[in-house]
PDB file of C-alpha atoms in Angstrom:
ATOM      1  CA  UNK A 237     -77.968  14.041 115.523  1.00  0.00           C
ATOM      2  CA  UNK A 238     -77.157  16.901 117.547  1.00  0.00           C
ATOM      3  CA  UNK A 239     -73.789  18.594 117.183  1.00  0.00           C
ATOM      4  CA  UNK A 240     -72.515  20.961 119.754  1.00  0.00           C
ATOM      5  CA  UNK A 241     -69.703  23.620 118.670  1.00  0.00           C
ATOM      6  CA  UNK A 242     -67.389  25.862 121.149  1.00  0.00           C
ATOM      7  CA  UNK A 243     -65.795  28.747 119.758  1.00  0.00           C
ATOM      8  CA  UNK A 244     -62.721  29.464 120.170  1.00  0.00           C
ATOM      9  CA  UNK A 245     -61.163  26.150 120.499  1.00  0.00           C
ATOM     10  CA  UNK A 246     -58.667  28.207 123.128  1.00  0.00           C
ATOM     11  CA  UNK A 247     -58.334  31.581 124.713  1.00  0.00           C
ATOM     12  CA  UNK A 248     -55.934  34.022 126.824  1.00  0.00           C
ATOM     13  CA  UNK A 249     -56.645  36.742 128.784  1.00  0.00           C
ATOM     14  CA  UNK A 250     -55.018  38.635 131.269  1.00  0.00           C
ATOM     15  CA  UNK A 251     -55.871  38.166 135.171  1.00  0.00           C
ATOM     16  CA  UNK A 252     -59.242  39.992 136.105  1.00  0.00           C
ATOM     17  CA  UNK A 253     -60.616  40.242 132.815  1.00  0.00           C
ATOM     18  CA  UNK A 254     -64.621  39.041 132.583  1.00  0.00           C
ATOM     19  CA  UNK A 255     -64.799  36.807 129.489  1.00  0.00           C
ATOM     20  CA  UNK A 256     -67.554  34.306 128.263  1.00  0.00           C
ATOM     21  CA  UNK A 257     -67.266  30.973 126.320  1.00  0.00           C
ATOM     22  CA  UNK A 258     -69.615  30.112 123.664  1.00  0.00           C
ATOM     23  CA  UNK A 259     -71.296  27.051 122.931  1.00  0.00           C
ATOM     24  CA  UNK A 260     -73.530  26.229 120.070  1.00  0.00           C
ATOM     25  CA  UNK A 261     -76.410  23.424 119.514  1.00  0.00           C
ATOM     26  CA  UNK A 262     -77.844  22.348 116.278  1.00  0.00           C
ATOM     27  CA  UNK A 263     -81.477  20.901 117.779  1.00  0.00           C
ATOM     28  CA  UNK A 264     -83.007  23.044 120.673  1.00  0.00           C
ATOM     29  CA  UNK A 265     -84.940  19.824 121.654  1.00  0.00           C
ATOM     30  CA  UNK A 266     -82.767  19.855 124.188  1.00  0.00           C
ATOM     31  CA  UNK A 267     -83.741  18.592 127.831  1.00  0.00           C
ATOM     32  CA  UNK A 268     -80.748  20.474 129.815  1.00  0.00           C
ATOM     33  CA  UNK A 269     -77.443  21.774 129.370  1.00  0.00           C
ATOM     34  CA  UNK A 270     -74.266  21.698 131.673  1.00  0.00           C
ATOM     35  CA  UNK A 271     -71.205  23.020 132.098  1.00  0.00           C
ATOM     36  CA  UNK A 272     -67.736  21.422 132.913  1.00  0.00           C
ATOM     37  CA  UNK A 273     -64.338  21.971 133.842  1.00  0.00           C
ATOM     38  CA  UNK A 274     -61.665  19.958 133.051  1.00  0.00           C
ATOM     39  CA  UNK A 275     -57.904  20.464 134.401  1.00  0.00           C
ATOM     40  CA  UNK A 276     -55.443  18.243 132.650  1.00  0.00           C
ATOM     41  CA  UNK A 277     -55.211  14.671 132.744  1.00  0.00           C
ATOM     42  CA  UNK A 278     -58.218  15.098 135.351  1.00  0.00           C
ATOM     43  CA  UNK A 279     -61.968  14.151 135.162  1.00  0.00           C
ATOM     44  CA  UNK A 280     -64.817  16.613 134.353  1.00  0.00           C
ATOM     45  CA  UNK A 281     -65.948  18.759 137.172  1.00  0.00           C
ATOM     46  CA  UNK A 282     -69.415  19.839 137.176  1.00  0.00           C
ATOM     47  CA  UNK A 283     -70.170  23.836 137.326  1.00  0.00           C
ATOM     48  CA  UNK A 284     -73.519  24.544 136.153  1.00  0.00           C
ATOM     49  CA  UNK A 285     -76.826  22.474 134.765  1.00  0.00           C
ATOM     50  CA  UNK A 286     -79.808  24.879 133.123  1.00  0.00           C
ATOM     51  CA  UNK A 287     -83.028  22.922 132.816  1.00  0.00           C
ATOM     52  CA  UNK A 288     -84.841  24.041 128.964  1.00  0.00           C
ATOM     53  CA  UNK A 289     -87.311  25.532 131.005  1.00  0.00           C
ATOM     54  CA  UNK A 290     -84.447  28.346 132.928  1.00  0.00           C
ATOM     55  CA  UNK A 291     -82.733  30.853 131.050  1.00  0.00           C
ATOM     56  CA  UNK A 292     -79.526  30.784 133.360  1.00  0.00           C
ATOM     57  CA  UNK A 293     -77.806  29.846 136.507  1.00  0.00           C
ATOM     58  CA  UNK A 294     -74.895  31.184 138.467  1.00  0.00           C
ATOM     59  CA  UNK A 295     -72.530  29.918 140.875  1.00  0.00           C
ATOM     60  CA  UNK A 296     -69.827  32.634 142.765  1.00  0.00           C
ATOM     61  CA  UNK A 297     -68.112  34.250 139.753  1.00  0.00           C
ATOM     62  CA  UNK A 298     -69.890  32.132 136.905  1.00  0.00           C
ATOM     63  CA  UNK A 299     -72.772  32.427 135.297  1.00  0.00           C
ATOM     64  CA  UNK A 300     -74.614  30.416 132.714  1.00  0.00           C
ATOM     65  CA  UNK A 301     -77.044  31.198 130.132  1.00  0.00           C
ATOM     66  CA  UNK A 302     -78.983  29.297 127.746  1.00  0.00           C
ATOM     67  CA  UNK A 303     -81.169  30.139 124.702  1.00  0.00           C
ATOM     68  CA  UNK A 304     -82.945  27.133 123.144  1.00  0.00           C
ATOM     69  CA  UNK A 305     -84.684  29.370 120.494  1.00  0.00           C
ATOM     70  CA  UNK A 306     -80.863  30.610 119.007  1.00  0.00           C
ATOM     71  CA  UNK A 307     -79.487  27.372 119.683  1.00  0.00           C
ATOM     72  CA  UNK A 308     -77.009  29.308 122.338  1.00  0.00           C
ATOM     73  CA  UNK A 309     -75.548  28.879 125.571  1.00  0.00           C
ATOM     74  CA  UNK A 310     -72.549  31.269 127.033  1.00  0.00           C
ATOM     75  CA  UNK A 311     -70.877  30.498 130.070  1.00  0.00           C
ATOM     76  CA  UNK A 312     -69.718  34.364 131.640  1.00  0.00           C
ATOM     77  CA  UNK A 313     -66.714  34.079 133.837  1.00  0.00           C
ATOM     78  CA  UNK A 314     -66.115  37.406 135.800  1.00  0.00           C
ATOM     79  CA  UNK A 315     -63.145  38.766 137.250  1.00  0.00           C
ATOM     80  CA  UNK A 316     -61.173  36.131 135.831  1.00  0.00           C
ATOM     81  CA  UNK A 317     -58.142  33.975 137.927  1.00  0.00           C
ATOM     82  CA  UNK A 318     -54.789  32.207 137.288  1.00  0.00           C
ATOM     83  CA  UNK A 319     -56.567  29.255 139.158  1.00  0.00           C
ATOM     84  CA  UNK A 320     -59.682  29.425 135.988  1.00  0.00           C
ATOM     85  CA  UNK A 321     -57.077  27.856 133.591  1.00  0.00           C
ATOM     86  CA  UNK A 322     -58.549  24.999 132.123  1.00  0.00           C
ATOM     87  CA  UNK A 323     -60.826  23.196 129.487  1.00  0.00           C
ATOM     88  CA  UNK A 324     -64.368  24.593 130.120  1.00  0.00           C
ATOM     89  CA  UNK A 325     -66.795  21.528 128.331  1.00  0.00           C
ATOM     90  CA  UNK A 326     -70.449  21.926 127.530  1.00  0.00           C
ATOM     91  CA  UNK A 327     -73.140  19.466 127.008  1.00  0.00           C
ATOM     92  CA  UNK A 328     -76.410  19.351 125.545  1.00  0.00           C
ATOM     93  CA  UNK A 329     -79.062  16.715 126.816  1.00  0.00           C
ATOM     94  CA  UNK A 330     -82.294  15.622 124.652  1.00  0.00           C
ATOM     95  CA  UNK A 331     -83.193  13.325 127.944  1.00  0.00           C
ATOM     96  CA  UNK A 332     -83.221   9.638 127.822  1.00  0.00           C
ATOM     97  CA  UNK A 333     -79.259   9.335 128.590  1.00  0.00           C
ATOM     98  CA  UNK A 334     -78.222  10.847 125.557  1.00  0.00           C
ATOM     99  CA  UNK A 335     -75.646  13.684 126.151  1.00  0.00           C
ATOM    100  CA  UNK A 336     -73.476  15.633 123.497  1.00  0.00           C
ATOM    101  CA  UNK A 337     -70.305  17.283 124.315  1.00  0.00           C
ATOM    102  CA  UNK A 338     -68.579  19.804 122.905  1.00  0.00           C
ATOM    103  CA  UNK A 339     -64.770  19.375 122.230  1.00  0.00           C
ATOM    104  CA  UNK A 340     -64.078  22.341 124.494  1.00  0.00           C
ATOM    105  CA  UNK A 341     -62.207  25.473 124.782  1.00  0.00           C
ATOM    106  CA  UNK A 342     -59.068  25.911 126.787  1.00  0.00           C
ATOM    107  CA  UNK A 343     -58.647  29.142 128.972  1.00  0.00           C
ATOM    108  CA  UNK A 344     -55.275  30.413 130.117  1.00  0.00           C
ATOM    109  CA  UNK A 345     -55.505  33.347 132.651  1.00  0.00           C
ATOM    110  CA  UNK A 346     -52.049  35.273 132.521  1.00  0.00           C
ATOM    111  CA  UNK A 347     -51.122  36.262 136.202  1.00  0.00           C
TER     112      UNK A 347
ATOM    113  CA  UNK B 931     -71.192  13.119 149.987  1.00  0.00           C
ATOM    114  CA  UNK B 932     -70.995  10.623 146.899  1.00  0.00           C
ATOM    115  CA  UNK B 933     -67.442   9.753 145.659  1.00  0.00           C
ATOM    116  CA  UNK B 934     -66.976   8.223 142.391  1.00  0.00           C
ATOM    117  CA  UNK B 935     -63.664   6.222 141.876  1.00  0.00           C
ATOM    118  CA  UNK B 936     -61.513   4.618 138.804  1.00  0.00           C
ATOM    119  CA  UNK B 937     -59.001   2.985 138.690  1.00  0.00           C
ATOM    120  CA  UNK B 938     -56.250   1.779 137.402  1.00  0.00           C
ATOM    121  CA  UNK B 939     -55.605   6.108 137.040  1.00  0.00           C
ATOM    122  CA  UNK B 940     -53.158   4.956 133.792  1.00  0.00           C
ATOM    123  CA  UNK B 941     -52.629   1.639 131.992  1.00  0.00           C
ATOM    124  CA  UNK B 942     -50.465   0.324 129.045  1.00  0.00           C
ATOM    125  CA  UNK B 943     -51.497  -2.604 127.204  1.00  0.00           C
ATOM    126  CA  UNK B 944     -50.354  -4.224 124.163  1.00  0.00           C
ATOM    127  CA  UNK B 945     -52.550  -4.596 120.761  1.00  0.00           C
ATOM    128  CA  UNK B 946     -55.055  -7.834 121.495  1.00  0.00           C
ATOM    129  CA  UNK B 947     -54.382  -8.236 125.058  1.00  0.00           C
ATOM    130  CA  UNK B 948     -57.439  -7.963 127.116  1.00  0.00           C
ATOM    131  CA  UNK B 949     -58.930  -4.760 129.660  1.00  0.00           C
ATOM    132  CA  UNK B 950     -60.943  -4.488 132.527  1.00  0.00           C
ATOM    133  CA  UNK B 951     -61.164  -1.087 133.923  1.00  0.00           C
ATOM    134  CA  UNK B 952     -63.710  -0.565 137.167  1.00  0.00           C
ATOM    135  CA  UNK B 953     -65.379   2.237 138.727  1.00  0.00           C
ATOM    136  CA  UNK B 954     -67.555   2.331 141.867  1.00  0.00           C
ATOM    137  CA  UNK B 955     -70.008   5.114 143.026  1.00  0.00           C
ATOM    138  CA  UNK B 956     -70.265   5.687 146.607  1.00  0.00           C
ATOM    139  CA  UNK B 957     -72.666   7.684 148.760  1.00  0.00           C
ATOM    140  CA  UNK B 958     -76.117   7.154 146.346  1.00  0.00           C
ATOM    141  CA  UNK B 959     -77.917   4.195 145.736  1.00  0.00           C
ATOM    142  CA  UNK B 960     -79.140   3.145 141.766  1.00  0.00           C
ATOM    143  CA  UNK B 961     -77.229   5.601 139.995  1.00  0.00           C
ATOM    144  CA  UNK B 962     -77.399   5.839 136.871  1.00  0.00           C
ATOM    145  CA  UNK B 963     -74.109   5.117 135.191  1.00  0.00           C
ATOM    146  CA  UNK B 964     -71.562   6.055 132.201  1.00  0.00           C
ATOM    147  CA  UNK B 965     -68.655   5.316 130.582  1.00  0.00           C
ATOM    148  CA  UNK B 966     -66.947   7.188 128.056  1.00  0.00           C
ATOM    149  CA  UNK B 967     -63.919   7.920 125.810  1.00  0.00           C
ATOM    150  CA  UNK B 968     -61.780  11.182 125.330  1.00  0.00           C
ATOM    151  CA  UNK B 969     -59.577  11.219 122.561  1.00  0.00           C
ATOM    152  CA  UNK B 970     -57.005  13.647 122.065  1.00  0.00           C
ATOM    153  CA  UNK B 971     -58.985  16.415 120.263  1.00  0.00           C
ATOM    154  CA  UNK B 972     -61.880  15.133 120.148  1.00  0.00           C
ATOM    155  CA  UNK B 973     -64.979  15.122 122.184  1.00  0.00           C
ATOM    156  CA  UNK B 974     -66.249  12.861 124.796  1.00  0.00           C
ATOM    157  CA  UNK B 975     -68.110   9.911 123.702  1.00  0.00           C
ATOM    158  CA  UNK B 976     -70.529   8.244 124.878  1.00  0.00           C
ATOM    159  CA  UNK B 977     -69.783   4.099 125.279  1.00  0.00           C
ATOM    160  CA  UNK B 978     -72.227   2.484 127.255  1.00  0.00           C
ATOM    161  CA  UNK B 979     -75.366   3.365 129.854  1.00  0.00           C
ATOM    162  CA  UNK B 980     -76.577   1.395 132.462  1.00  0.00           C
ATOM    163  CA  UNK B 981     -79.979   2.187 134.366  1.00  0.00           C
ATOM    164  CA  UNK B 982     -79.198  -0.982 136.616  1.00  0.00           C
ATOM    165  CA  UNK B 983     -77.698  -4.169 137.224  1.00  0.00           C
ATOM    166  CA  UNK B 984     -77.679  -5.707 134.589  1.00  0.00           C
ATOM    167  CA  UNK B 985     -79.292  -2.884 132.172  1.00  0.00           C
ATOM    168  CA  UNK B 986     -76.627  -2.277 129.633  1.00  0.00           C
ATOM    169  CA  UNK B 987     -77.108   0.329 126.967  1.00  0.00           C
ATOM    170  CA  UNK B 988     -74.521   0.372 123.841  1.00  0.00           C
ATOM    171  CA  UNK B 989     -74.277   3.691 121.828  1.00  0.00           C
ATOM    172  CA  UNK B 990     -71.140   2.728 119.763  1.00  0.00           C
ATOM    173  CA  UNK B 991     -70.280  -0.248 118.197  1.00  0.00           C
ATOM    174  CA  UNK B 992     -66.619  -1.536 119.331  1.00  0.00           C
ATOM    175  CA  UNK B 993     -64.806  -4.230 120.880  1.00  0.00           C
ATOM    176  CA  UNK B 994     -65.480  -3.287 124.160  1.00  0.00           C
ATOM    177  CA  UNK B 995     -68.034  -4.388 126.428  1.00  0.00           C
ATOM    178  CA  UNK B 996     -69.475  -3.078 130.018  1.00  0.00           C
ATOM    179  CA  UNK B 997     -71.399  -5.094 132.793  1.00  0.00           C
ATOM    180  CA  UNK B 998     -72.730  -3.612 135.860  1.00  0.00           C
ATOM    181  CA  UNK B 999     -72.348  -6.657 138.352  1.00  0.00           C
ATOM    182  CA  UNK B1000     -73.483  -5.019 141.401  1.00  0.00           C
ATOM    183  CA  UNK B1001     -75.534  -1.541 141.942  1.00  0.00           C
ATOM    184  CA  UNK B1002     -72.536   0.768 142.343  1.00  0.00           C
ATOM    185  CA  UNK B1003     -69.999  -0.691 140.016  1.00  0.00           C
ATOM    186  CA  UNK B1004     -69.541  -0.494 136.493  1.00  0.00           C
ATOM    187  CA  UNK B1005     -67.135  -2.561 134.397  1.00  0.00           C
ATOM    188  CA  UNK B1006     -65.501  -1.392 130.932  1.00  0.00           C
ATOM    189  CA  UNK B1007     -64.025  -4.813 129.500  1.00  0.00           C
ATOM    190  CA  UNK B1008     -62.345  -5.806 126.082  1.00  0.00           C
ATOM    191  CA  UNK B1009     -60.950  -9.153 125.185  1.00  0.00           C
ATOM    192  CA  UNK B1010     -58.566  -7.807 122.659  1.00  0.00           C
ATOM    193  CA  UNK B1011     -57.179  -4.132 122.156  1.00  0.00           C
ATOM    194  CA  UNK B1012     -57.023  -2.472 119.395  1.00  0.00           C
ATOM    195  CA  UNK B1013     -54.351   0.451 118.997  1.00  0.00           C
ATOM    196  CA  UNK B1014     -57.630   2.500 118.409  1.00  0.00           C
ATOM    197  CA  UNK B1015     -58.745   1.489 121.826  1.00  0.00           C
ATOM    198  CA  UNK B1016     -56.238   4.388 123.267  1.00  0.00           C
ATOM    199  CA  UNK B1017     -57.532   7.253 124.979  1.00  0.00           C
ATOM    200  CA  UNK B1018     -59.213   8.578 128.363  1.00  0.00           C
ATOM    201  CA  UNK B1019     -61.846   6.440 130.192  1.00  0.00           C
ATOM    202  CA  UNK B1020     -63.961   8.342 131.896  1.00  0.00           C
ATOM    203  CA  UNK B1021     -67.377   6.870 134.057  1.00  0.00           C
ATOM    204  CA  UNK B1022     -69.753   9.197 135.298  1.00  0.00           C
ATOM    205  CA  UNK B1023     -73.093   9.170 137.397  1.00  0.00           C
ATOM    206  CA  UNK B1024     -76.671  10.673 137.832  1.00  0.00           C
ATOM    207  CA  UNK B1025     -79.721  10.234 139.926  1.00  0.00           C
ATOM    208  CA  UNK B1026     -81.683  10.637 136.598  1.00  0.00           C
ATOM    209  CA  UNK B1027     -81.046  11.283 133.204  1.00  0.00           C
ATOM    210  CA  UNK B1028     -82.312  14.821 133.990  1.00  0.00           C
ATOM    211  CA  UNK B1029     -80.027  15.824 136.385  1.00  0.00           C
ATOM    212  CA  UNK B1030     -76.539  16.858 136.775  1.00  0.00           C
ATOM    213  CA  UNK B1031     -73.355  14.523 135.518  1.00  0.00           C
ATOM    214  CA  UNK B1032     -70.963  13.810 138.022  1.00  0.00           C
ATOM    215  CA  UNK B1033     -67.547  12.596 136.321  1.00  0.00           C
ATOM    216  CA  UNK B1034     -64.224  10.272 138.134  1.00  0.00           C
ATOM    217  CA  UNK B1035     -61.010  10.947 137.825  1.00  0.00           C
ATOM    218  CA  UNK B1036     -60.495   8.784 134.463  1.00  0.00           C
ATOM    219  CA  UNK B1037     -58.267   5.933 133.411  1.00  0.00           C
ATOM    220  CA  UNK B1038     -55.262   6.893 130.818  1.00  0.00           C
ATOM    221  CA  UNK B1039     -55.522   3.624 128.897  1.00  0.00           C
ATOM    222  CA  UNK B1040     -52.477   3.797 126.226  1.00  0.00           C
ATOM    223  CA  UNK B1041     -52.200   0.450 123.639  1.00  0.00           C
ATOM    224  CA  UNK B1042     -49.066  -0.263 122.121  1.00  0.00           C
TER     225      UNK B1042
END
């Protein structure tokens, strides 16, 4: 069964610092992996989706990276904002429906 | 745009009454759909799949139960809670197992 691991469970930094979450797979049979948000009490908000066969993505001030052979992926945020706070989720796909979450890490940004 | 709703948004139920939560995609047509539990601490997990009407998948095996009367809507039921039952709903969508998961808002289901 595949097991997905984000280190560290939670993290501050100071306003404007880059920083980059962590997120570890135990099978690299893995069809895609994506990124979430979540804000409290809210639903999941999508940020980034790497297909096995791309090595990373960005979006704005995010960027994504993903390498199968380590069993890695690391989400970079740069020039970090009050308005990043949040739980940042990952999630490993082997295809066929079957998706693996991590249990998260929450980021607070210090103004 | 698609627009995926839930609702009720919270919900408190006593042990062994029943629960029907709903949640309707908008904006796509055969979606592929999800429904899943948050506990506190803990990661999401994956209930039930449903490639169509009618096309249920089960990954965990629980007192609850989903159907998927129509093409966008997707029903979580249980005929009796259990205090374990407690947590976050959330359903989510795709066009294809391959692609991107798009998440609602999430029902706060508490059982007392």
């Amino acid at each position: 069964k595949q097991e997905v691991t984000q280190i560290p469970a939670a993290l501050s930094v100071p306003e404007g610092e880059n920083l980059v979450l962590n997120c570890s797979f135990t099978d690299s049979a893995i069809y895609n992996l994506q990124w979430f948000r979540q804000d409290p009490g809210k639903g999941l908000t999508s940020l980034l989706l790497i297909q096995s066969s791309q090595r990373e993505q960005t979006s704005g001030r995010l960027n994504a990276s993903l390498d199968k052979s380590s069993g890695r992926s690391t989400l970079y945020i740069a020039a970090s904002q009050p308005g990043d706070s949040a739980t940042y989720l990952c999630a490993a796909s082997r295809g066929g429906n079957q998706f693996y979450f991590g249990t998260g890490t929450s980021l607070t940004v210090i103004p | 745009s698609q627009t995926i709703h839930q609702w009720p948004a919270t919900l408190v139920q006593p042990v062994g009454s029943p629960l029907s939560l709903e949640c309707t995609v908008e904006g796509t047509s055969n979606p592929n759909l999800y429904w899943y539990r948050q506990a506190a601490g803990r990661g999401l997990q994956l209930l039930f799949y449903s490639i169509g009407i009618d096309q249920i998948s089960s990954e965990v095996p629980q007192n609850l139960s989903a159907s998927r009367p129509q093409d966008r809507q997707f029903i979580l039921s249980s005929k009796k809670l259990l205090l374990s039952d407690s947590g976050f709903y959330l359903c989510a969508w795709n066009v294809d197992w391959a692609y991107e998961q798009y998440f609602g808002p999430g029902t706060r289901l508490t059982v007392t």
